[in-house]
GROMACS .gro file of C-alpha atoms in nm:
model
  118
    1MET     CA    1  -7.593  -0.785   3.396
    2ILE     CA    2  -7.487  -1.140   3.309
    3LEU     CA    3  -7.736  -1.198   3.057
    4SER     CA    4  -7.688  -0.867   2.879
    5VAL     CA    5  -7.329  -1.003   2.852
    6MET     CA    6  -7.417  -1.331   2.702
    7LYS     CA    7  -7.679  -1.162   2.447
    8ILE     CA    8  -7.412  -0.927   2.329
    9SER     CA    9  -7.164  -1.182   2.273
   10MET     CA   10  -7.417  -1.413   2.123
   11CYS     CA   11  -7.489  -1.123   1.883
   12ILE     CA   12  -7.118  -1.100   1.806
   13MET     CA   13  -7.082  -1.437   1.742
   14CYS     CA   14  -7.360  -1.458   1.483
   15ILE     CA   15  -7.253  -1.160   1.312
   16SER     CA   16  -6.885  -1.315   1.272
   17ILE     CA   17  -7.020  -1.619   1.147
   18LEU     CA   18  -7.228  -1.432   0.892
   19VAL     CA   19  -6.937  -1.232   0.787
   20MET     CA   20  -6.719  -1.536   0.749
   21LEU     CA   21  -6.998  -1.704   0.521
   22ILE     CA   22  -7.057  -1.407   0.306
   23ALA     CA   23  -6.690  -1.391   0.272
   24SER     CA   24  -6.627  -1.763   0.170
   25LEU     CA   25  -6.918  -1.740  -0.089
   26ILE     CA   26  -6.774  -1.405  -0.221
   27SER     CA   27  -6.419  -1.535  -0.250
   28LYS     CA   28  -6.508  -1.910  -0.364
   29LYS     CA   29  -6.298  -1.986  -0.685
   30THR     CA   30  -6.465  -2.217  -0.925
   31PHE     CA   31  -6.206  -2.248  -1.153
   32MET     CA   32  -6.128  -2.617  -1.205
   33ASP     CA   33  -5.858  -2.686  -1.446
   34ARG     CA   34  -5.744  -3.067  -1.572
   35GLU     CA   35  -5.454  -3.073  -1.311
   36LYS     CA   36  -5.664  -2.991  -1.028
   37SER     CA   37  -5.905  -3.258  -1.078
   38SER     CA   38  -5.654  -3.514  -1.134
   39PRO     CA   39  -5.582  -3.761  -0.837
   40PHE     CA   40  -5.189  -3.631  -0.820
   41GLU     CA   41  -5.114  -3.257  -0.832
   42CYS     CA   42  -4.746  -3.319  -0.934
   43GLY     CA   43  -4.825  -3.235  -1.290
   44PHE     CA   44  -4.758  -3.612  -1.423
   45ASP     CA   45  -5.046  -3.822  -1.567
   46PRO     CA   46  -5.092  -4.125  -1.361
   47LYS     CA   47  -4.977  -4.469  -1.508
   48SER     CA   48  -5.245  -4.657  -1.349
   49SER     CA   49  -5.564  -4.582  -1.142
   50ALA     CA   50  -5.577  -4.394  -0.837
   51ARG     CA   51  -5.809  -4.634  -0.677
   52MET     CA   52  -5.610  -4.938  -0.687
   53PRO     CA   53  -5.705  -5.195  -0.427
   54PHE     CA   54  -5.470  -5.264  -0.108
   55SER     CA   55  -5.432  -5.539   0.120
   56ILE     CA   56  -5.670  -5.523   0.416
   57GLN     CA   57  -5.407  -5.662   0.633
   58PHE     CA   58  -5.242  -5.330   0.627
   59PHE     CA   59  -5.589  -5.163   0.745
   60LEU     CA   60  -5.610  -5.411   1.012
   61ILE     CA   61  -5.252  -5.357   1.163
   62ALA     CA   62  -5.309  -4.976   1.145
   63ILE     CA   63  -5.639  -5.026   1.353
   64ILE     CA   64  -5.459  -5.242   1.608
   65PHE     CA   65  -5.184  -5.000   1.632
   66LEU     CA   66  -5.429  -4.719   1.692
   67ILE     CA   67  -5.625  -4.926   1.959
   68PHE     CA   68  -5.312  -5.035   2.150
   69ASP     CA   69  -5.195  -4.683   2.124
   70VAL     CA   70  -5.495  -4.525   2.271
   71GLU     CA   71  -5.499  -4.788   2.560
   72ILE     CA   72  -5.135  -4.715   2.626
   73THR     CA   73  -5.209  -4.338   2.664
   74LEU     CA   74  -5.473  -4.435   2.905
   75LEU     CA   75  -5.204  -4.570   3.137
   76ILE     CA   76  -5.037  -4.207   3.217
   77PRO     CA   77  -5.302  -4.097   3.444
   78PHE     CA   78  -5.260  -4.434   3.621
   79ILE     CA   79  -4.901  -4.361   3.660
   80MET     CA   80  -4.953  -4.030   3.776
   81LEU     CA   81  -5.177  -4.154   4.040
   82MET     CA   82  -4.938  -4.400   4.173
   83LYS     CA   83  -4.698  -4.131   4.233
   84ILE     CA   84  -4.920  -3.909   4.403
   85SER     CA   85  -5.087  -4.194   4.631
   86ASN     CA   86  -4.975  -4.500   4.765
   87LEU     CA   87  -5.297  -4.669   4.748
   88MET     CA   88  -5.269  -5.053   4.623
   89ILE     CA   89  -5.604  -5.025   4.438
   90TYR     CA   90  -5.428  -4.823   4.151
   91PHE     CA   91  -5.157  -5.101   4.108
   92TRP     CA   92  -5.429  -5.375   4.101
   93SER     CA   93  -5.622  -5.204   3.859
   94LEU     CA   94  -5.300  -5.120   3.661
   95THR     CA   95  -5.216  -5.462   3.651
   96PHE     CA   96  -5.540  -5.561   3.550
   97PHE     CA   97  -5.543  -5.344   3.279
   98LEU     CA   98  -5.195  -5.451   3.150
   99LEU     CA   99  -5.357  -5.810   3.151
  100ILE     CA  100  -5.607  -5.728   2.939
  101LEU     CA  101  -5.372  -5.559   2.685
  102LEU     CA  102  -5.162  -5.857   2.713
  103LEU     CA  103  -5.454  -6.093   2.643
  104GLY     CA  104  -5.571  -5.886   2.349
  105LEU     CA  105  -5.230  -5.866   2.206
  106TYR     CA  106  -5.210  -6.256   2.247
  107HIS     CA  107  -5.550  -6.306   2.073
  108GLU     CA  108  -5.455  -6.070   1.759
  109TRP     CA  109  -5.133  -6.276   1.750
  110ASN     CA  110  -5.281  -6.623   1.773
  111GLN     CA  111  -5.563  -6.504   1.518
  112GLY     CA  112  -5.272  -6.417   1.267
  113ALA     CA  113  -5.365  -6.048   1.240
  114LEU     CA  114  -5.018  -5.944   1.295
  115ASN     CA  115  -4.853  -6.156   1.048
  116TRP     CA  116  -4.683  -5.917   0.779
  117LEU     CA  117  -4.681  -6.187   0.459
  118ILE     CA  118  -4.981  -6.115   0.249
   0.00000   0.00000   0.00000
């Protein structure tokens, strides 16, 4: 019984994928004008190249922010666990995790990665 339901659902899924692929091939628009191929679609001609180099410092700041942001979101389950249970292992693991975060922040600051001057 379950096997037949799985076979039917797989067939429906394959048919729907084929229908979507055929529909995308049929409705594909290949009309590309000068404005669509330009880097800015606002109608203005760019005054300079769209591939201008940018400072790697901004990229590093974004990566550091992303890393610390993900690590901060990892703290939420620890806080919820500490509300539910009174085990001290959660407190010490959270303290150790925050210590690692602060050491990483200090290292980035000490290396000069957080300097905004270019």
